[in-house]
Coordinates of C-alpha atoms in Angstrom, one line a residue:
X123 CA -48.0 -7.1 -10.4
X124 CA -49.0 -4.1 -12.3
X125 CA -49.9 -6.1 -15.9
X126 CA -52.1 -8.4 -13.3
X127 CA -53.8 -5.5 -11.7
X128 CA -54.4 -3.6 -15.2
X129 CA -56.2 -6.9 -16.5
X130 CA -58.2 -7.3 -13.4
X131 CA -59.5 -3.9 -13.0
X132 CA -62.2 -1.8 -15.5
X133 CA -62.7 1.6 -13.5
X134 CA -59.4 3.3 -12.9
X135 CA -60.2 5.1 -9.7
X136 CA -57.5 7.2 -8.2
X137 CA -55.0 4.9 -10.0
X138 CA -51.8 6.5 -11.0
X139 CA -51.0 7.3 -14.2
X140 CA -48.3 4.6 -15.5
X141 CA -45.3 7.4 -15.5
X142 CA -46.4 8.1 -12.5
X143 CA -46.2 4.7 -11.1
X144 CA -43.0 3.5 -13.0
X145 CA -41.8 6.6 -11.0
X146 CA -42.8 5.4 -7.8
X147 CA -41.4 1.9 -8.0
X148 CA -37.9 3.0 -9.6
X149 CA -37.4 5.9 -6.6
X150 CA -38.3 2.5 -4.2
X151 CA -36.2 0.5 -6.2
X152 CA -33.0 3.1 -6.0
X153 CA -34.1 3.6 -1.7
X154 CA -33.8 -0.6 -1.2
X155 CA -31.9 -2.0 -4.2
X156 CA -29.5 0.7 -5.3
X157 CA -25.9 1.1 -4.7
X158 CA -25.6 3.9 -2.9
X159 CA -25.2 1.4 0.2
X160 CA -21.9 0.3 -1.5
X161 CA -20.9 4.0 -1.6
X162 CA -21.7 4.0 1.5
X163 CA -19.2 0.9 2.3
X164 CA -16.9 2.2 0.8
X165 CA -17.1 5.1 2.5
X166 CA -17.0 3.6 6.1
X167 CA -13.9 1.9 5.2
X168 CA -12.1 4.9 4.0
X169 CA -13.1 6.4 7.7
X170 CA -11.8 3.5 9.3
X171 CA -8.2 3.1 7.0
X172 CA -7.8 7.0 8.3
X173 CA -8.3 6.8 11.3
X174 CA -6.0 3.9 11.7
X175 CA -3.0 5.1 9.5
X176 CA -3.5 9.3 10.9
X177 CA -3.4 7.8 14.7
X178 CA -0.3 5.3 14.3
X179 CA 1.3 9.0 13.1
X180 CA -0.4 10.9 16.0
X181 CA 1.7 8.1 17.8
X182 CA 4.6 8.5 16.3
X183 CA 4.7 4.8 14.7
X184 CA 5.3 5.5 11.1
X185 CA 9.0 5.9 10.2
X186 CA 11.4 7.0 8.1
X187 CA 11.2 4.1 5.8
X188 CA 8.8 4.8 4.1
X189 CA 6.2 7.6 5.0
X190 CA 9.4 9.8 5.0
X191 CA 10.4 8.7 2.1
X192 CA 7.5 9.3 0.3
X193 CA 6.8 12.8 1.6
X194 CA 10.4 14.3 0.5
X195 CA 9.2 12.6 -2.9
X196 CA 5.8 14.6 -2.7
X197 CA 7.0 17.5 -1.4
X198 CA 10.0 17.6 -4.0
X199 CA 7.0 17.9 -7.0
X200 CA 4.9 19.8 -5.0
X201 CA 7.7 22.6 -5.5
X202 CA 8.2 21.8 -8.8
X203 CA 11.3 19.6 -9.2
X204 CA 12.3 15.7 -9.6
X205 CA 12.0 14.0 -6.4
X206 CA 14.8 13.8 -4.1
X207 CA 15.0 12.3 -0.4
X208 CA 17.5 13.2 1.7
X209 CA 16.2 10.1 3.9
X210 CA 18.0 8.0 1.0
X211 CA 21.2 10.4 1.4
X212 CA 22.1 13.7 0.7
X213 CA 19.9 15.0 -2.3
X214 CA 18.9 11.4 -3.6
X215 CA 16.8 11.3 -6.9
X216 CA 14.4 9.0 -5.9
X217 CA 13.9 8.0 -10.0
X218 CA 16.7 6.3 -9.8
X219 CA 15.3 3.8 -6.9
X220 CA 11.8 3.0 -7.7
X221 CA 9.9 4.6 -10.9
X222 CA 6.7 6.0 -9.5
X223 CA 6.3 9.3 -11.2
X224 CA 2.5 8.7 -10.0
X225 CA 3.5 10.0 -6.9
X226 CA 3.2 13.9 -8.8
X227 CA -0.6 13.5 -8.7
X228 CA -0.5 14.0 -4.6
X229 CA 1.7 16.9 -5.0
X230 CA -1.5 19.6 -5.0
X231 CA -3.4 18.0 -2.4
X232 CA 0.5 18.7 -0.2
X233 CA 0.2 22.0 -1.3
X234 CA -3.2 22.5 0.3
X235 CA -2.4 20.6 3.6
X236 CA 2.0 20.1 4.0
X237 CA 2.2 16.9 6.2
X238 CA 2.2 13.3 6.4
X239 CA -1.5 13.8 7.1
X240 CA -1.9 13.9 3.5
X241 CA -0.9 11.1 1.8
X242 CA -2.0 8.8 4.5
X243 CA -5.3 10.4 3.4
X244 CA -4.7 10.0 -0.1
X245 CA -3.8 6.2 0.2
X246 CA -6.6 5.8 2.5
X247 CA -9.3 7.0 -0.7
X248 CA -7.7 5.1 -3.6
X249 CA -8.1 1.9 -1.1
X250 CA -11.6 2.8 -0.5
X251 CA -12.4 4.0 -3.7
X252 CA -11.1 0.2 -5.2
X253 CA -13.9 -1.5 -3.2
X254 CA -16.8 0.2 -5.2
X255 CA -16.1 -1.5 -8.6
X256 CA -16.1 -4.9 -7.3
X257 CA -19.0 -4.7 -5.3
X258 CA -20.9 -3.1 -8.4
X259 CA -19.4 -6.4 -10.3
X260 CA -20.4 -8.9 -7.7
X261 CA -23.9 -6.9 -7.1
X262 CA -24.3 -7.4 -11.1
X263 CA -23.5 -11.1 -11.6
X264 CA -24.2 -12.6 -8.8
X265 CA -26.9 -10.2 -6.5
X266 CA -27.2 -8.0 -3.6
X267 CA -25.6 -10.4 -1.0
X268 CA -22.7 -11.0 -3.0
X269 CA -21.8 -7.7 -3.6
X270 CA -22.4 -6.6 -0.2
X271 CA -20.2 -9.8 1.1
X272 CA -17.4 -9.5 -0.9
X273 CA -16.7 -5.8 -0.9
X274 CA -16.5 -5.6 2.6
X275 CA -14.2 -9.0 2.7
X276 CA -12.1 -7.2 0.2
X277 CA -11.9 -3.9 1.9
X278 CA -11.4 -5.8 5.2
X279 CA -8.8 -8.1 3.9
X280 CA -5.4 -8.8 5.6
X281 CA -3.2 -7.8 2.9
X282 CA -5.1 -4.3 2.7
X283 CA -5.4 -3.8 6.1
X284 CA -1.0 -4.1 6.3
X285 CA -0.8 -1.4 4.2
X286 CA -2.7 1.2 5.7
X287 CA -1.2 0.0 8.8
X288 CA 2.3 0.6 7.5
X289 CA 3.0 4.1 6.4
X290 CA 2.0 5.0 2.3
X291 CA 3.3 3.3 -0.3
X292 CA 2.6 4.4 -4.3
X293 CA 1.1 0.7 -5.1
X294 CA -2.2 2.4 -3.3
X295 CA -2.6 4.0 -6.5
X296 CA -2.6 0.1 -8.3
X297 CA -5.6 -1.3 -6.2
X298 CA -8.2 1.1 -8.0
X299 CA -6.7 0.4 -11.5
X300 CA -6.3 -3.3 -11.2
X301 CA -10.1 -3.5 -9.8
X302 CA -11.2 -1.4 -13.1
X303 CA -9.2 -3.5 -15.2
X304 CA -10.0 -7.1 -13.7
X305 CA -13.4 -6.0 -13.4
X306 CA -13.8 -5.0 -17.1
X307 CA -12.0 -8.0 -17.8
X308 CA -14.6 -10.3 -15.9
X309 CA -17.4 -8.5 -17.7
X310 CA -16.2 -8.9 -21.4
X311 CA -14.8 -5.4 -21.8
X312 CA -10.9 -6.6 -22.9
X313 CA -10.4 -3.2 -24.3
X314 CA -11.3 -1.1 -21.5
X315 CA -9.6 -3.5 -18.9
X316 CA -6.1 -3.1 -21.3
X317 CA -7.0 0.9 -20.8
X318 CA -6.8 0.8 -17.3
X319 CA -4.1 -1.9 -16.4
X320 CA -1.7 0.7 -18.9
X321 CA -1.1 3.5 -16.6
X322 CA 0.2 1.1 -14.2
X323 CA 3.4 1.1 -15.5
X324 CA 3.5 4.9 -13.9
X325 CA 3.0 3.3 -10.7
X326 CA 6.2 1.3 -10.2
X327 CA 8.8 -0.6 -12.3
X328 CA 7.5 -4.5 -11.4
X329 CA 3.7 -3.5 -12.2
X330 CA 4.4 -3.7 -16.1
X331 CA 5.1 -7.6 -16.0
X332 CA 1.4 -7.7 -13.9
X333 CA 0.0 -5.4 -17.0
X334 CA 2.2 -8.1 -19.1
X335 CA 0.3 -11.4 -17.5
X336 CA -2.8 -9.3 -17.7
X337 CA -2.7 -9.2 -21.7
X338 CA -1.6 -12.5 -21.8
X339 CA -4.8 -13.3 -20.1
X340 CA -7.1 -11.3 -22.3
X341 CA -5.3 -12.7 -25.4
X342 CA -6.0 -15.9 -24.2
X343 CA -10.0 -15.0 -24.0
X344 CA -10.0 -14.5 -27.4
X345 CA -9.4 -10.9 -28.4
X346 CA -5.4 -11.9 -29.2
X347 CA -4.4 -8.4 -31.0
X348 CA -5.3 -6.4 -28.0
X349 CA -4.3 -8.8 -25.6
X350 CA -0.7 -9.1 -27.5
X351 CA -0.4 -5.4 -28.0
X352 CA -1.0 -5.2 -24.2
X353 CA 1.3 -7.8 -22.9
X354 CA 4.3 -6.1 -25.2
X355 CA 3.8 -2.8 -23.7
X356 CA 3.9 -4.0 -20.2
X357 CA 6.7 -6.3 -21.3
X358 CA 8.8 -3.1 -22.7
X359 CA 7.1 -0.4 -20.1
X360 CA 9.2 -2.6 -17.4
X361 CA 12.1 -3.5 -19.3
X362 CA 12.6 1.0 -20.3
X363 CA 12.3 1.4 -16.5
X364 CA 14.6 -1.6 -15.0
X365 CA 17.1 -1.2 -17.9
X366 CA 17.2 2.8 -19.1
X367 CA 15.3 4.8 -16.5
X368 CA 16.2 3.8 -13.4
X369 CA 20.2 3.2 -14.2
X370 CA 19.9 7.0 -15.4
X371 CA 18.9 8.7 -12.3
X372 CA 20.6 6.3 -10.1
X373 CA 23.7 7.1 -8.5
X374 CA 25.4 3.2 -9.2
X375 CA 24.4 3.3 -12.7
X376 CA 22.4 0.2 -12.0
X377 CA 19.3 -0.7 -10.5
X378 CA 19.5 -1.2 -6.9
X379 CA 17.5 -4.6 -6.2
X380 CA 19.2 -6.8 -8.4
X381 CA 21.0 -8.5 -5.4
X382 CA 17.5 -9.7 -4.0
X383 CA 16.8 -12.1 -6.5
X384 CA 20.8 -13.5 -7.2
X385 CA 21.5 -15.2 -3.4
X386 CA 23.5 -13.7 -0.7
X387 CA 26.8 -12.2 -2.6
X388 CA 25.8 -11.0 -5.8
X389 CA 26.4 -8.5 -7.4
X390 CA 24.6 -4.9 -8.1
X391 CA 23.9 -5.8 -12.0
X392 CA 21.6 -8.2 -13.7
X393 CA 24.7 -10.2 -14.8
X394 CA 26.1 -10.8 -11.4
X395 CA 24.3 -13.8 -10.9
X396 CA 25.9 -16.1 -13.9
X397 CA 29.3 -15.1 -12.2
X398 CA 31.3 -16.9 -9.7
X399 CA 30.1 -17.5 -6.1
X400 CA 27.4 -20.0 -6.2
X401 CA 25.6 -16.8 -7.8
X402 CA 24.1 -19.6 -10.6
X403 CA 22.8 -22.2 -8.1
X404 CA 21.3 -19.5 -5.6
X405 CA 19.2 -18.2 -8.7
X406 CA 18.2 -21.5 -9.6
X407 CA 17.4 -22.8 -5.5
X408 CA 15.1 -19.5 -5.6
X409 CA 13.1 -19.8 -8.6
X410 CA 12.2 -23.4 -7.7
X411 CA 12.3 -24.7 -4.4
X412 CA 12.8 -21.4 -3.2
X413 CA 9.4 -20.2 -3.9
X414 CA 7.9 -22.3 -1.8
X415 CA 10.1 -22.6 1.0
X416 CA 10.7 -21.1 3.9
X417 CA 7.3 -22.3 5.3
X418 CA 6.3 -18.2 5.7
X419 CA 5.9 -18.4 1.8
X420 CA 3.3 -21.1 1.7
X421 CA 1.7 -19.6 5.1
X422 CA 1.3 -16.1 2.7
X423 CA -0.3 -17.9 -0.1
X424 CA -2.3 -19.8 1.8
X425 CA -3.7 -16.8 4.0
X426 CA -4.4 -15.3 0.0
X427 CA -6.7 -17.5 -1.1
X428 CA -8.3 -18.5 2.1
X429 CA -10.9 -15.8 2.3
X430 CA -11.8 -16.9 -1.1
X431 CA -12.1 -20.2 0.1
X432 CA -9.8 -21.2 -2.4
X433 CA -12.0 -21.2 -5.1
X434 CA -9.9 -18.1 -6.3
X435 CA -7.5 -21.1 -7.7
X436 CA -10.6 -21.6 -10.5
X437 CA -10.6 -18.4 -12.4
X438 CA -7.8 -17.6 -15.1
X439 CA -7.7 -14.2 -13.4
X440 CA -5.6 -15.6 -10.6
X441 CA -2.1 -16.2 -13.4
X442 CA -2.3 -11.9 -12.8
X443 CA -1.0 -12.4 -9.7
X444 CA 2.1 -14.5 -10.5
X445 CA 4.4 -12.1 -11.0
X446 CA 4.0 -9.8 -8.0
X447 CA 4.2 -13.6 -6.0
X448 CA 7.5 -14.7 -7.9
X449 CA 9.5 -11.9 -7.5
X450 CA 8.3 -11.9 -3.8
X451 CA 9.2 -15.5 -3.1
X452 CA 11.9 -15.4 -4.9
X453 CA 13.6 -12.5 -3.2
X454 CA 16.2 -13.1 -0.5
X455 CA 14.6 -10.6 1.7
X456 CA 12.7 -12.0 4.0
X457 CA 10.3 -8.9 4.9
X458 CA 9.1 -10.1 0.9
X459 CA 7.9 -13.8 2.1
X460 CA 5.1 -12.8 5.1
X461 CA 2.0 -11.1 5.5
X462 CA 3.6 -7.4 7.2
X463 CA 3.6 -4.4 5.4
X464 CA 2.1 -3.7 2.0
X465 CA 3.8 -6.1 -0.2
X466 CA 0.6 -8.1 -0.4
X467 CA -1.9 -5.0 -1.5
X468 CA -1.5 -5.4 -5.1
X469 CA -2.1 -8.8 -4.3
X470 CA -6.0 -8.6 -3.0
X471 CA -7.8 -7.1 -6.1
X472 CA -6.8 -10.2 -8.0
X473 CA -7.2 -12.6 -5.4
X474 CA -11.3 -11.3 -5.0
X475 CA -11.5 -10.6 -9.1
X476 CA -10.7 -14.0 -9.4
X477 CA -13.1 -15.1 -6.5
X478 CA -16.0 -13.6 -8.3
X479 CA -15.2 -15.0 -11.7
X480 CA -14.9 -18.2 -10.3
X481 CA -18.4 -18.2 -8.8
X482 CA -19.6 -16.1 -12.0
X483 CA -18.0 -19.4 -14.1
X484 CA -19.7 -22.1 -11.7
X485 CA -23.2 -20.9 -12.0
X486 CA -23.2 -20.2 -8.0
X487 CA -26.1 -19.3 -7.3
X488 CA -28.9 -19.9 -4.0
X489 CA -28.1 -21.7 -1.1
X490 CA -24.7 -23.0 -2.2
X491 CA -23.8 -19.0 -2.9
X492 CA -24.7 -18.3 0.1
X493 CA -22.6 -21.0 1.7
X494 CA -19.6 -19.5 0.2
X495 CA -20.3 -16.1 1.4
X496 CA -20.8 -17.1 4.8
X497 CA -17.2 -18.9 4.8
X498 CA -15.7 -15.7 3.3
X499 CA -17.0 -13.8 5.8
X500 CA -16.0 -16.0 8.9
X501 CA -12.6 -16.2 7.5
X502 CA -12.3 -12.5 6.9
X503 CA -13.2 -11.9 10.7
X504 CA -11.1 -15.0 11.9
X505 CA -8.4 -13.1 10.3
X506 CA -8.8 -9.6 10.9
X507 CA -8.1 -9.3 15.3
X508 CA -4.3 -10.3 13.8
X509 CA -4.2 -7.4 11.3
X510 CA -4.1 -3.0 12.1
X511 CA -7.9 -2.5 11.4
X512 CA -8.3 -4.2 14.8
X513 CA -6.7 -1.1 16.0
X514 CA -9.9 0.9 15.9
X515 CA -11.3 -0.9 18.9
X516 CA -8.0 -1.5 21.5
X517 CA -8.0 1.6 24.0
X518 CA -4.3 2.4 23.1
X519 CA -4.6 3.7 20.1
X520 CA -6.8 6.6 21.5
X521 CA -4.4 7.4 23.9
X522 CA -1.1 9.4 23.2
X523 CA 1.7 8.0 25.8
X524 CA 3.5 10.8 27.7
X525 CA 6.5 10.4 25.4
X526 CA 5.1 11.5 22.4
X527 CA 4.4 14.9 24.1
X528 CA 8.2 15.5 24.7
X529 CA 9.0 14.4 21.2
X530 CA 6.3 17.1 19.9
X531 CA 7.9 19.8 22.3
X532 CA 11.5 18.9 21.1
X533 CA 10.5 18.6 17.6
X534 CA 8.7 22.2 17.7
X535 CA 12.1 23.7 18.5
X536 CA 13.6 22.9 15.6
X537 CA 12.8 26.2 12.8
X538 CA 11.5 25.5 9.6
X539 CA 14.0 24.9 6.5
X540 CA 16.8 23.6 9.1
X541 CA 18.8 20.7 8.2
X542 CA 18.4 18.0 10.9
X543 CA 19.1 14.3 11.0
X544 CA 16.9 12.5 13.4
X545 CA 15.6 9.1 14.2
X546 CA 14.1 6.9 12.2
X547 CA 9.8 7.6 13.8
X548 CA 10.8 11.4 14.1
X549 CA 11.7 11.9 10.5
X550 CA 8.3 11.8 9.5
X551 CA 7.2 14.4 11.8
X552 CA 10.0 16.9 10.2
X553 CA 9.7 16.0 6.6
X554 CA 7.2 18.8 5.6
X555 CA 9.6 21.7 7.1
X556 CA 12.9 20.8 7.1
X557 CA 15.6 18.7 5.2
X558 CA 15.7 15.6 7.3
X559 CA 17.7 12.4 7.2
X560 CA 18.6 9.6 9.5
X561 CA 21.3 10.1 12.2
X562 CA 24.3 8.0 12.0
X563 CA 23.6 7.4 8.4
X564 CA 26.4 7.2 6.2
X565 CA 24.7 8.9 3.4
X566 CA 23.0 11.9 5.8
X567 CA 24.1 14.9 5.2
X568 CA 26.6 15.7 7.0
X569 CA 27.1 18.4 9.8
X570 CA 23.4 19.1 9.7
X571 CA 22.0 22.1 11.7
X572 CA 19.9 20.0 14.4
X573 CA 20.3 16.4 15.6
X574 CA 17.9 14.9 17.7
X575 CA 17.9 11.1 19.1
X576 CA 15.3 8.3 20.4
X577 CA 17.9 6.5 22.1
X578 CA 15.3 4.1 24.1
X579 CA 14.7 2.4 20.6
X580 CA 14.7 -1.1 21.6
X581 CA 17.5 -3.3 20.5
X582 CA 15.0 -5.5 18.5
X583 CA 13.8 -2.6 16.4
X584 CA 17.5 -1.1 15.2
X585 CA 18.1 -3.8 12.6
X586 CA 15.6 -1.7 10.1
X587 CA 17.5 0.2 7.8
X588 CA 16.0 3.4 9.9
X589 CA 18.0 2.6 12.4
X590 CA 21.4 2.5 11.3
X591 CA 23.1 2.1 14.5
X592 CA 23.1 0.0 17.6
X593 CA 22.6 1.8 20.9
X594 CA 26.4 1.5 21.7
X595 CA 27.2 3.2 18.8
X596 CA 24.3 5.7 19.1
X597 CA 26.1 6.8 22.4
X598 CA 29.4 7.1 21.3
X599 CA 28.0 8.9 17.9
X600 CA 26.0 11.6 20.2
X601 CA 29.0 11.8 22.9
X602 CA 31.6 12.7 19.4
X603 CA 28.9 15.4 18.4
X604 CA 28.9 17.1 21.5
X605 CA 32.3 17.4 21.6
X606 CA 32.9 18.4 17.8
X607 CA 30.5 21.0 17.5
X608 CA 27.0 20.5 19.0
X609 CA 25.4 21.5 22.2
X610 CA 22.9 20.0 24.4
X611 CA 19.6 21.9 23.7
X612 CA 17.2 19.9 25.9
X613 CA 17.2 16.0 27.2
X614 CA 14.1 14.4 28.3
X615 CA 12.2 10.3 28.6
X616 CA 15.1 9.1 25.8
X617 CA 14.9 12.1 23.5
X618 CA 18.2 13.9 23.0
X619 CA 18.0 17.7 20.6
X620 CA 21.6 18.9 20.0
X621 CA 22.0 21.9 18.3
X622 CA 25.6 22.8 16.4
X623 CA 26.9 25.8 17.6
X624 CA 27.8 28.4 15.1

């Protein structure tokens, strides 16, 4: 327009200079066509994941297992020694049950704020923060619409929104690196997407076979000495973890998870499954037939690539995902198979990564691009009313039932650096101030100062490790206490505060 307008014209009359006017377009260029509106995504999103994840705590939904967890973990390096959570028993280094020293980098934002409140934050940004990346990559390749599209699908997507929903988890800190990584990768930068993909092996023990595929991936592209050097350290980053690192710290000498993938029976060790049993034949059923049955397994994969319209299935990038899905399916746990909880986050960068380097690979482009945005997006809102972000708009979660003001009365007697075992939703209410572990727990420390019981936990809700006994037993446990020791401090709506007398 303005190479037409300079030929056409002889008397430049009040026309800008061209600085001037290369000025003016680019500022209206960065107002319309800039991404600060993907900032601006991103930060609605981190709004909405903290507003659902700070008001199922407000609620007193979160539990022991694992926002407790985690917050003995934080708290531990926040005042400067290896974690331990008395949630797992009675001083128990964490590094010897999942390797996650990434957890330290929370430790100063506890130190500024000491609560929950603070790592549901935390996980709250990194998942926000992971959306701007592959907007800015879908923007780049395949235009405005596409970027805008498929960030919001991502941040909106199931396996995301069962995270936030449940508690923190340290694989929030994967989702931003595997976005840089895959996103780097998709744009031809194997070295920088090898750079970022390393430090996940400081997020947990299983994440260096993902870093592992990840190489494998880039070595296949082409560039085989980075790719190869990459796949080796994940290779070796999980093997020093699984084999040296966690056996060190844990208390069996062994890592504890082994049994999930060797069949009911087996043994604690990676050997236990060639032994006697059926140990053999259950390893073999799981890592063939076993990864796709129950029909909750092929539901989860299904519900994967569906937003994607499948066309996820077309990029290379997707083999990433594999082992994160075959140590999943193949675990005998079946809390591993479906959609709950956050075993599926580290699963949705590489699900959309792969999504735009299929399109990027087809040549999408016009009205059939557009076709394929408008079935993410249906699918995305199809799916989310089943999923916590839905949350934000039921009139429950803005109301606090007349329970939880009880709890928070009971809870407030209980003085700061007391040693307490409680149930499993009130342990992450006293995890910033006091050593806290779960009552009736065999592990707990015993004889703690304070004890104080839910006992109208439903009978559906006490097979969860938080809740180690049935309501029976809860009764008999709290009628032994009061007469070995304790007194009865206050007993209101279910909650029970027993105090041992001194």
């Amino acid at each position: 327009m303005h190479a037409t307008h300079a030929i056409g014209s002889t008397v430049p009359t009040q026309q800008q200079t061209p600085g001037k006017a290369e000025a003016a377009e680019s500022s209206s260029r960065g107002r319309f066509d800039g991404t600060w509106w993907i900032w601006a995504m991103a930060g609605t999103l981190f709004v909405m994941y903290t507003l659902v994840s700070l008001r199922l705590h407000q609620r007193m939904f979160t539990s022991s297992y694992d926002l407790g967890i985690f917050q003995q973990v934080v708290r531990s390096y926040a005042e400067g020694h290896l974690p331990v959570s008395e949630v797992k028993g009675q001083d128990f280094p964490v590094l010897g049950d999942h390797f996650s020293p990434v957890l330290a980098l929370v430790a100063p934002f506890y130190l500024v704020w000491r609560g929950a409140e603070t790592l549901l934050v935390v996980q709250a940004a990194l998942l926000a923060v992971s959306v701007v990346p592959l907007a800015l990559w879908a923007r780049r390749t395949l235009g405005t619409l596409a970027g805008a599209v498929i960030g919001a699908c991502y941040g909106l997507s199931w396996g995301i929104a069962s995270a936030v929903g449940y508690d923190f988890h340290e694989v929030a800190f994967a989702a931003p690196l595997l976005v840089l990584s895959l996103t780097a990768l998709g744009s031809g930068r194997p070295a920088a997407a090898c750079c970022w993909a390393l430090p996940l092996l400081l997020v947990k023990e299983d994440l260096g076979l993902t870093v592992c595929a990840l190489g494998l991936v880039v070595a296949r592209r082409g560039n085989r000495r980075i790719g190869v050097a990459t796949a080796v350290a994940g290779l070796v980053g999980s093997a020093v973890a699984l084999f040296v690192v966690l056996p060190a710290f844990s208390p069996s000498g062994s890592f504890a998870y082994w049994s999930l993938v060797q069949g009911p029976g087996a043994g604690g060790g990676p050997g236990a499954a060639a032994s006697g049993g059926g140990g053999l034949l259950d390893l073999l059923h799981q890592g063939t037939i076993g990864l796709v049955t129950p029909q909750a397994k092929v539901t989860t994969f299904a519900l994967l690539l569906a937003p994607t319209l499948f066309l996820a299935l077309r990029s290379p990038l997707l083999w990433i995902a594999l082992p994160t899905l075959v140590w999943r399916f193949a675990s005998s746990n079946q809390l591993h198979w479906g959609t709950s909880f956050h075993y599926s986050l580290v699963l949705m960068p590489v699900v959309f990564a792969a999504y735009v380097d299929a399109l990027v690979r087809r040549g999408t482009s016009g009205r059939g691009l557009r076709r394929h945005l408008a079935g993410s997006a249906a699918i995305t809102l199809m799916i989310l009313p089943s999923f916590p972000l839905f949350q934000l708009v039921q009139p429950d979660t803005w109301r606090d039932g007349p329970r939880v003001a009880v709890a928070r009365r009971l809870l407030a007697m209980i003085p700061d650096g007391a040693t307490v075992q409680a149930s499993d939703h009130l342990v992450p209410q006293l995890a910033d101030r006091t050593s806290v572990g779960l009552y009736g727990s065999a592990d707990a420390r015993p004889e703690p100062q304070w004890v104080m019981v839910d006992t109208w936990v439903p009978a559906g809700q006490r097979w969860w490790p938080g809740q180690p006994l049935g309501a029976e037993e809860e009764q008999q446990r709290l009628a032994a206490d009061l007469r070995s020791g304790y007194s009865m401090v206050d007993v209101q709506d279910g909650y029970v505060l027993l105090q041992r007398r001194k």
